[in-house]
Tab-separated table of C-alpha atoms in Angstrom:
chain	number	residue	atom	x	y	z
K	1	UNK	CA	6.732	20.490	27.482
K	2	UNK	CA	3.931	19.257	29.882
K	3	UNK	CA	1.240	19.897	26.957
K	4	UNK	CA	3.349	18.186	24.378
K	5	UNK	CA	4.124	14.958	26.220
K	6	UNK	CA	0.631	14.727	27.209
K	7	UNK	CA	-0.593	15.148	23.409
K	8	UNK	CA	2.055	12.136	22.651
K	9	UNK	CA	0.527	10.345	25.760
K	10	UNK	CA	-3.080	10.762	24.081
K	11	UNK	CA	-2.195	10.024	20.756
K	12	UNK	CA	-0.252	6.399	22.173
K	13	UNK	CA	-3.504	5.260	24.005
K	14	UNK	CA	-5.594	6.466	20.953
K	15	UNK	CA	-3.303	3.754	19.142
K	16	UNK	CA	-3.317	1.367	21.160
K	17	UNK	CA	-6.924	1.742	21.563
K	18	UNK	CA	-7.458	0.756	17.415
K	19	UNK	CA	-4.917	-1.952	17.768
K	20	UNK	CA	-7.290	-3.893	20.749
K	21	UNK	CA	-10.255	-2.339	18.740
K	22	UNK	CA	-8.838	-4.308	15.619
K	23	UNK	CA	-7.890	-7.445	17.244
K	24	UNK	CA	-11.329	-8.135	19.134
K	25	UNK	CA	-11.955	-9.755	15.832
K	26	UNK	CA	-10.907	-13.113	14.219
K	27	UNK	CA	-10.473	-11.620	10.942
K	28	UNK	CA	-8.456	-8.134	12.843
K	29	UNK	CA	-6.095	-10.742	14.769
K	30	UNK	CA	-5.219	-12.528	12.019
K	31	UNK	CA	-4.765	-9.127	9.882
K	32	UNK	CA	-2.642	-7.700	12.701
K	33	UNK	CA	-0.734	-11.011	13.115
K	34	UNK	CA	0.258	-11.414	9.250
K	35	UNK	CA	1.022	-7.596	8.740
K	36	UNK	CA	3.057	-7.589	12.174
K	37	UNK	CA	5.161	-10.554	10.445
K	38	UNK	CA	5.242	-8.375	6.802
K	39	UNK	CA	6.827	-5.836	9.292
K	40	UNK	CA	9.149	-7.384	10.724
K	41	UNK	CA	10.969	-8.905	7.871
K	42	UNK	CA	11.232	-5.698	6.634
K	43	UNK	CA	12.789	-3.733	9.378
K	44	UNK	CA	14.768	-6.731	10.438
K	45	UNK	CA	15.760	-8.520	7.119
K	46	UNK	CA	19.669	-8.507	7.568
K	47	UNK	CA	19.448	-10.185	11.239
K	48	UNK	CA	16.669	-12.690	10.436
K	49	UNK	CA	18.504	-14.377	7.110
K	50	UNK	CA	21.587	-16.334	6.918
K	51	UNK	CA	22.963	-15.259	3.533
K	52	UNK	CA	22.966	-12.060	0.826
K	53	UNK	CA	19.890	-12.513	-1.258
K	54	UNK	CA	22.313	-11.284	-4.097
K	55	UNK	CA	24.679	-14.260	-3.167
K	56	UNK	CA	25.099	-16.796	-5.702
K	57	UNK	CA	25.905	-21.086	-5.667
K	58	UNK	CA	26.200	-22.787	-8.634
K	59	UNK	CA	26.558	-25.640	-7.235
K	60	UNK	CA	23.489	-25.865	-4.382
K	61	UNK	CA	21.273	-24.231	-7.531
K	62	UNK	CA	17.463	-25.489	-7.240
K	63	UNK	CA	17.819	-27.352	-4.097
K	64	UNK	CA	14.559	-28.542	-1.945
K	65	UNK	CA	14.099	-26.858	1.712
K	66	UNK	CA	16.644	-28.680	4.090
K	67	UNK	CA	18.932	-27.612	6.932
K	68	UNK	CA	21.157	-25.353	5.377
K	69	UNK	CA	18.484	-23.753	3.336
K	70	UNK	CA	14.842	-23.429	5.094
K	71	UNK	CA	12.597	-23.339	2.181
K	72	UNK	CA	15.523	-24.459	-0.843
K	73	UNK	CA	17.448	-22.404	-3.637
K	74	UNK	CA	16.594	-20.618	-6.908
K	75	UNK	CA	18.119	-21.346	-9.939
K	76	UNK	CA	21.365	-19.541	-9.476
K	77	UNK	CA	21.702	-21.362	-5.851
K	78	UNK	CA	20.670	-18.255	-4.230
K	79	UNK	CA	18.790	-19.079	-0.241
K	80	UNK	CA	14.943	-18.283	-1.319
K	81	UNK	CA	14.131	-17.775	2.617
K	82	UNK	CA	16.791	-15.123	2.190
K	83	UNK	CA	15.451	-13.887	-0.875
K	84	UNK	CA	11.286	-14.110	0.240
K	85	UNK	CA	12.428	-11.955	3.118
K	86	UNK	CA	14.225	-8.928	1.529
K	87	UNK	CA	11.639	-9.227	-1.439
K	88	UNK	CA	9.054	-7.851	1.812
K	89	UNK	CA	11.281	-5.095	1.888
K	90	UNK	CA	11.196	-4.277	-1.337
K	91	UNK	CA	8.059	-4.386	-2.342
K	92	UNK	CA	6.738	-2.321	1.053
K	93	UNK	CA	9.348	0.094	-0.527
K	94	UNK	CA	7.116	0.127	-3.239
K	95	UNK	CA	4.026	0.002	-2.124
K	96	UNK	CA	3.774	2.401	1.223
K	97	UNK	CA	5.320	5.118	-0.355
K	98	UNK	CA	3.466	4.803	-3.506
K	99	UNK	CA	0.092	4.952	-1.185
K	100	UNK	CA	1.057	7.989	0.473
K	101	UNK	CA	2.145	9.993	-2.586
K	102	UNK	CA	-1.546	9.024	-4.010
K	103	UNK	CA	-3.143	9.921	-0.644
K	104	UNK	CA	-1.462	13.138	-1.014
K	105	UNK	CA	-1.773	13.796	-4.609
K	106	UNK	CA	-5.364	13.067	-4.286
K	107	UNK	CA	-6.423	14.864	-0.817
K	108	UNK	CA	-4.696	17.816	-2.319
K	109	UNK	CA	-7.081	17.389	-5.639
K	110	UNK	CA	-10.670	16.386	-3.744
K	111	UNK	CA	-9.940	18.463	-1.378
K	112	UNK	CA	-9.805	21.701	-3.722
K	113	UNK	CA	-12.480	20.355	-6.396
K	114	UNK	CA	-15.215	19.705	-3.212
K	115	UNK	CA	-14.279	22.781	-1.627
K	116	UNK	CA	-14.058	25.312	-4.649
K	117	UNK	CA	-16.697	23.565	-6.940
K	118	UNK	CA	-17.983	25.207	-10.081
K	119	UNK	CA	-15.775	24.912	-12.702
K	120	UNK	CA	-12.491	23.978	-10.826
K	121	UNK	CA	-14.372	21.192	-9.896
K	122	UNK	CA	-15.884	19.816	-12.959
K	123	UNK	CA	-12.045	20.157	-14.681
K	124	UNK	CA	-10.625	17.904	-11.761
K	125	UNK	CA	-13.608	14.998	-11.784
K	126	UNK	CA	-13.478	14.786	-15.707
K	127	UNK	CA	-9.288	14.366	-15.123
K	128	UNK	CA	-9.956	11.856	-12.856
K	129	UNK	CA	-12.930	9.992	-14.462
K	130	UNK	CA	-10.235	9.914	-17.694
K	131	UNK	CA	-7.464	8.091	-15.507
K	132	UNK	CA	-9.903	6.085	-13.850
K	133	UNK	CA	-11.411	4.990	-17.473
K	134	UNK	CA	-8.280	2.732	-18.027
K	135	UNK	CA	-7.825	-0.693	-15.939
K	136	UNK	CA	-4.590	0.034	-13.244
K	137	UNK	CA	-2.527	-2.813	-14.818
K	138	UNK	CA	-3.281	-1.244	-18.523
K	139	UNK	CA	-2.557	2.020	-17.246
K	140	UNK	CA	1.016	1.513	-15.296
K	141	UNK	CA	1.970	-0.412	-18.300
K	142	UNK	CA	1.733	2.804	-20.513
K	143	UNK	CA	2.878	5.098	-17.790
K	144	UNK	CA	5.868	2.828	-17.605
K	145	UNK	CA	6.848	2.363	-20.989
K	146	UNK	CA	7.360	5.714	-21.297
K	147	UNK	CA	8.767	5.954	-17.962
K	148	UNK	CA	11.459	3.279	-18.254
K	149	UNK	CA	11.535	0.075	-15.640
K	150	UNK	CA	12.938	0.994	-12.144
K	151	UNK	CA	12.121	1.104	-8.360
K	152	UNK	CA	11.378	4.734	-8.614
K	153	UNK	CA	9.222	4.987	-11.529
K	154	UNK	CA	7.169	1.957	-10.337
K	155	UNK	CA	6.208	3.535	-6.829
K	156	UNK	CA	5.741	7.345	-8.771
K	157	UNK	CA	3.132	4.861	-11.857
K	158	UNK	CA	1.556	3.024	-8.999
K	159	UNK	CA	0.742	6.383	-6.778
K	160	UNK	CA	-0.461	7.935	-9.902
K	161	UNK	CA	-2.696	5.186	-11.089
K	162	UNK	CA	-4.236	5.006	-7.904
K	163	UNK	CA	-4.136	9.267	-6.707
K	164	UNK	CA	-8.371	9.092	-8.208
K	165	UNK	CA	-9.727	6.943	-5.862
K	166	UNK	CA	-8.561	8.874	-3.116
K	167	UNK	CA	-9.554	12.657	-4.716
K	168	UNK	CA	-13.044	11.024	-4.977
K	169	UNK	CA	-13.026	10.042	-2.028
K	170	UNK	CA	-11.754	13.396	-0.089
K	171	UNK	CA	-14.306	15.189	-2.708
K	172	UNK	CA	-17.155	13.130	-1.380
K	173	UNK	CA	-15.829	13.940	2.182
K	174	UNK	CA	-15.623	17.623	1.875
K	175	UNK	CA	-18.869	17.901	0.206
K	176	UNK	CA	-20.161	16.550	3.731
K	177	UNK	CA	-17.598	18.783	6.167
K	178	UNK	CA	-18.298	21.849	4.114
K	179	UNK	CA	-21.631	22.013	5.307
K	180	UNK	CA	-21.229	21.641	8.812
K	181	UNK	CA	-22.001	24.466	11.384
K	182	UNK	CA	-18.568	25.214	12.497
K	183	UNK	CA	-16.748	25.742	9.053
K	184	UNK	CA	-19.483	28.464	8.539
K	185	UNK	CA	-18.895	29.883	11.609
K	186	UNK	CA	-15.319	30.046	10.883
K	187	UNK	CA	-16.218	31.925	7.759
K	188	UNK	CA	-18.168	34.228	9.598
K	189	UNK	CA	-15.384	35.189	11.841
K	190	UNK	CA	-13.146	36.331	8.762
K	191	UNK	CA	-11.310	32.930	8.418
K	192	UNK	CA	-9.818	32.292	4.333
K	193	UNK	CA	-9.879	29.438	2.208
K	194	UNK	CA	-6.870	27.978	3.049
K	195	UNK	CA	-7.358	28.376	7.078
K	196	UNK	CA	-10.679	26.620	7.059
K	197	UNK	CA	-9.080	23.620	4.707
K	198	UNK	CA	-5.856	23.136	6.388
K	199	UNK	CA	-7.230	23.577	10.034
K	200	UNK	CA	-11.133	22.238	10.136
K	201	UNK	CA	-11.717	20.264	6.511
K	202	UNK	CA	-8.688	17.889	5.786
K	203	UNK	CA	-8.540	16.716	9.948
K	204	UNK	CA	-12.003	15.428	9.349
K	205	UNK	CA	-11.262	13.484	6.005
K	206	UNK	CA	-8.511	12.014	6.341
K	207	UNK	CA	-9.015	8.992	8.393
K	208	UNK	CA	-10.971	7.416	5.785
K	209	UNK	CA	-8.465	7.786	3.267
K	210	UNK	CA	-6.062	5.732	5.114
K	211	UNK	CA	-8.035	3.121	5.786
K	212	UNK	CA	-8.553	3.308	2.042
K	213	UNK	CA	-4.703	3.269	1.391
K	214	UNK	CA	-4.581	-0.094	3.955
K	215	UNK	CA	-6.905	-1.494	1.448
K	216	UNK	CA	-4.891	-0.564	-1.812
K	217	UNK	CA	-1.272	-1.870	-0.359
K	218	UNK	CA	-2.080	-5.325	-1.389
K	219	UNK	CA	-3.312	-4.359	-4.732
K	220	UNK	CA	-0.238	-1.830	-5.212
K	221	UNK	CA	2.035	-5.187	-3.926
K	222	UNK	CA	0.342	-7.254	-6.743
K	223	UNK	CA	0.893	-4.632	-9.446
K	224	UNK	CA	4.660	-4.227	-8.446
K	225	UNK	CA	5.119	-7.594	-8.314
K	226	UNK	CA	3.088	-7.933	-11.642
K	227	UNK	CA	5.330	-5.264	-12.983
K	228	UNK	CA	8.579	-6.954	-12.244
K	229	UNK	CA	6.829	-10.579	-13.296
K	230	UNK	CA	6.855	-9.042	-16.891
K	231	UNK	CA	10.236	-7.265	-16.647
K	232	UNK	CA	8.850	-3.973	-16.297
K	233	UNK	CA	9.121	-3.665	-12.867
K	234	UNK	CA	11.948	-3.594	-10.079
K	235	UNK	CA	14.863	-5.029	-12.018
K	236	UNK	CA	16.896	-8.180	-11.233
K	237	UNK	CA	18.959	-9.038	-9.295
K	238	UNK	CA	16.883	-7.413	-6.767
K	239	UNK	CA	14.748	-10.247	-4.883
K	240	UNK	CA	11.215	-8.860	-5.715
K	241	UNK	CA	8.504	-11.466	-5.907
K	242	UNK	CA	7.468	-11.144	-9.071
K	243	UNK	CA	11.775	-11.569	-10.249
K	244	UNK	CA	11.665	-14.350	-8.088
K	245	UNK	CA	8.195	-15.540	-9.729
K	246	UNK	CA	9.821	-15.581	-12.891
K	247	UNK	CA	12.771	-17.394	-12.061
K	248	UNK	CA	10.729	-19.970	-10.418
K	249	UNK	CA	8.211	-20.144	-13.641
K	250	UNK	CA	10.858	-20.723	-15.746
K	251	UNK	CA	12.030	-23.662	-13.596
K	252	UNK	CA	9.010	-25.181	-12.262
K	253	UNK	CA	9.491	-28.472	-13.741
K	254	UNK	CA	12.590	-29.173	-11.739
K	255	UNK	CA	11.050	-27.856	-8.916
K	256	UNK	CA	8.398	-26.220	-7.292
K	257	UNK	CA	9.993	-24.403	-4.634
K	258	UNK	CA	11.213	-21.439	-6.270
K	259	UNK	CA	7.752	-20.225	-7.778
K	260	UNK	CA	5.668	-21.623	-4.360
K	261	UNK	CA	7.960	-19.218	-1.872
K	262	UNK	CA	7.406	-16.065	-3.888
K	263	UNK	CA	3.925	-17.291	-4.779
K	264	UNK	CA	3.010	-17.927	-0.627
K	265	UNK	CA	4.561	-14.266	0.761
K	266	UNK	CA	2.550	-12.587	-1.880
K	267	UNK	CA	-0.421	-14.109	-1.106
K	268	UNK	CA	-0.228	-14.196	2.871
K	269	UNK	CA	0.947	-10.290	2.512
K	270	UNK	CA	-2.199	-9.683	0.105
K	271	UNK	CA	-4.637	-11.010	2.100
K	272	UNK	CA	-2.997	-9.738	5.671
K	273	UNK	CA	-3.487	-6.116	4.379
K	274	UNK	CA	-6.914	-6.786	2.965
K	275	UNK	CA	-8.264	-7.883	6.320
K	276	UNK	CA	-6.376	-5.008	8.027
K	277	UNK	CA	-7.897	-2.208	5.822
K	278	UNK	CA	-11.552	-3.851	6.084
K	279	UNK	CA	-10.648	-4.173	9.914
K	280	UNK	CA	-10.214	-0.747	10.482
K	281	UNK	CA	-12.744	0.402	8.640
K	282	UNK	CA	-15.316	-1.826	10.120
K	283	UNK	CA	-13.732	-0.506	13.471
K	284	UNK	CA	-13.578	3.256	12.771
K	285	UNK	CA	-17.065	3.704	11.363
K	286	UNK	CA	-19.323	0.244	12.145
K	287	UNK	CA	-22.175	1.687	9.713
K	288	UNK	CA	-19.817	-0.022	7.204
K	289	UNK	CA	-19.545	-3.116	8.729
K	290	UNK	CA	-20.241	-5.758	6.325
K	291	UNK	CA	-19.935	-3.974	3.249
K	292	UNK	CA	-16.945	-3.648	0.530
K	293	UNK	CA	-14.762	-0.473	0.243
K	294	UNK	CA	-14.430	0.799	-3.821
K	295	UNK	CA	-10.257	0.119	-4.279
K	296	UNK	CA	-8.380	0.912	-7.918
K	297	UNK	CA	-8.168	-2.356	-9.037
């Protein structure tokens, strides 16, 4: 018990050692600040709103912000405070899971191609050059009219559009590993494929592949919210942005309010986790400081 609490004491101060790592920077404080706020109204979204988002009055519809509602109503009188709040939660829903089902589904590929090579690898890098040929938007569109519009199939699309940037990138990565001293010597001593991946070559790739999925959260939030703009995506009357984008486009000339709220959290989200995923990676490996990290875009 000793050993375990002090590996959980290690891995806190390793933590909390990126956090001040992150925030020693303008653009890591302000990352850290907006994505701490993204956060919150998702874990706390019943106790920081004053109505249902689903809740509907006629009579308050397309209101301007005031007292009784913060930032106005939507065309069915619904609170859009209310509404911009839970529509963090749902498109986080979206969008984290959708990142770690294409970290995995792509580890799991680069991982194999760089470490078996020959002709296992040239089959996996010409399947993923052939996804990667299409644009993501042009791409999740397909995958989704044949999938049908729904929560679900939008995270599964998303994770699959964007599963070949990270196999490239843990291909690259093992290419590098592979090589090193100790994974010979770990050969040498009888050790089998799968021992030497799962215990010496993933470990050392896998940081930068979520530092790559910080970068790809925004885009996958865009997408989804893209998605449901079009009707293809999360289904009303769920309050995702790009519903609530909708019903505000459709309404802008009686007010703006509706189409700025959805309009604002996507943006300030967007650009929160942009800065975070550029902040970390400018933190974990400074030899990239200053340039751009490749995203599926």
């Amino acid at each position: 018990m000793t050993a375990i609490a002090e590996s959980v004491r290690r891995g806190a101060r390793g933590s909390l050692d990126v956090v001040r790592g992150v925030a020693s920077s303008w653009m890591g404080l302000l990352s850290l600040i907006l994505v701490g706020l993204v956060l919150i109204a998702v874990a706390f979204a019943p106790f920081v709103t004053p109505y249902d988002p689903l809740a509907q009055d006629i009579a308050a519809r397309l209101q301007g912000p005031s007292g009784e509602h913060w930032l106005g109503t939507d065309p069915l009188g619904r609170d859009l405070f209310t509404r911009a709040v839970f529509g963090a939660r749902v498109e986080m829903s979206v969008a984290i899971p959708a990142g770690l089902i294409a970290l995995a589904i792509g580890l799991l590929i680069g991982a194999v191609a760089g470490y078996v090579g020959g002709r296992t690898d040239r089959v996996l890098v010409v399947l993923m050059d052939s996804m990667q040929a299409f644009p993501a938007v042009v791409l999740a569109l397909a995958l989704l009219a044949l999938a049908g519009p729904s929560q679900q199939n939008v995270t599964l699309v998303i994770a699959v559009t964007f599963a070949p940037a990270y196999a490239r990138m843990a291909r690259a990565s093992v290419f590098v590993v592979r090589e090193q001293p100790y994974i010979e010597a770990e050969r040498s001593l009888g050790a089998g494929n799968l021992r030497v991946l799962t215990r010496h070559v993933v470990p050392n790739i896998i940081a930068p592949l979520f530092i790559l999925m910080a970068i790809n959260i925004p885009v996958a939030v865009t997408i989804s919210s893209g998605l449901s703009f079009l009707g293809l995506g999360v289904p009303p009357p769920e309050p995702s942005w790009g519903v609530m984008l909708a019903d505000g486009f459709e309404r802008v000339w009686a007010t703006p309010f509706p189409l700025l709220v959805p309009a604002i959290a996507l943006a300030l989200t967007t650009l929160g986790f942009t800065l975070l995923g550029e902040s970390l990676r400018d933190y974990l490996d400074p030899r990239l400081a200053g340039t751009r990290g490749v995203t599926r875009g």
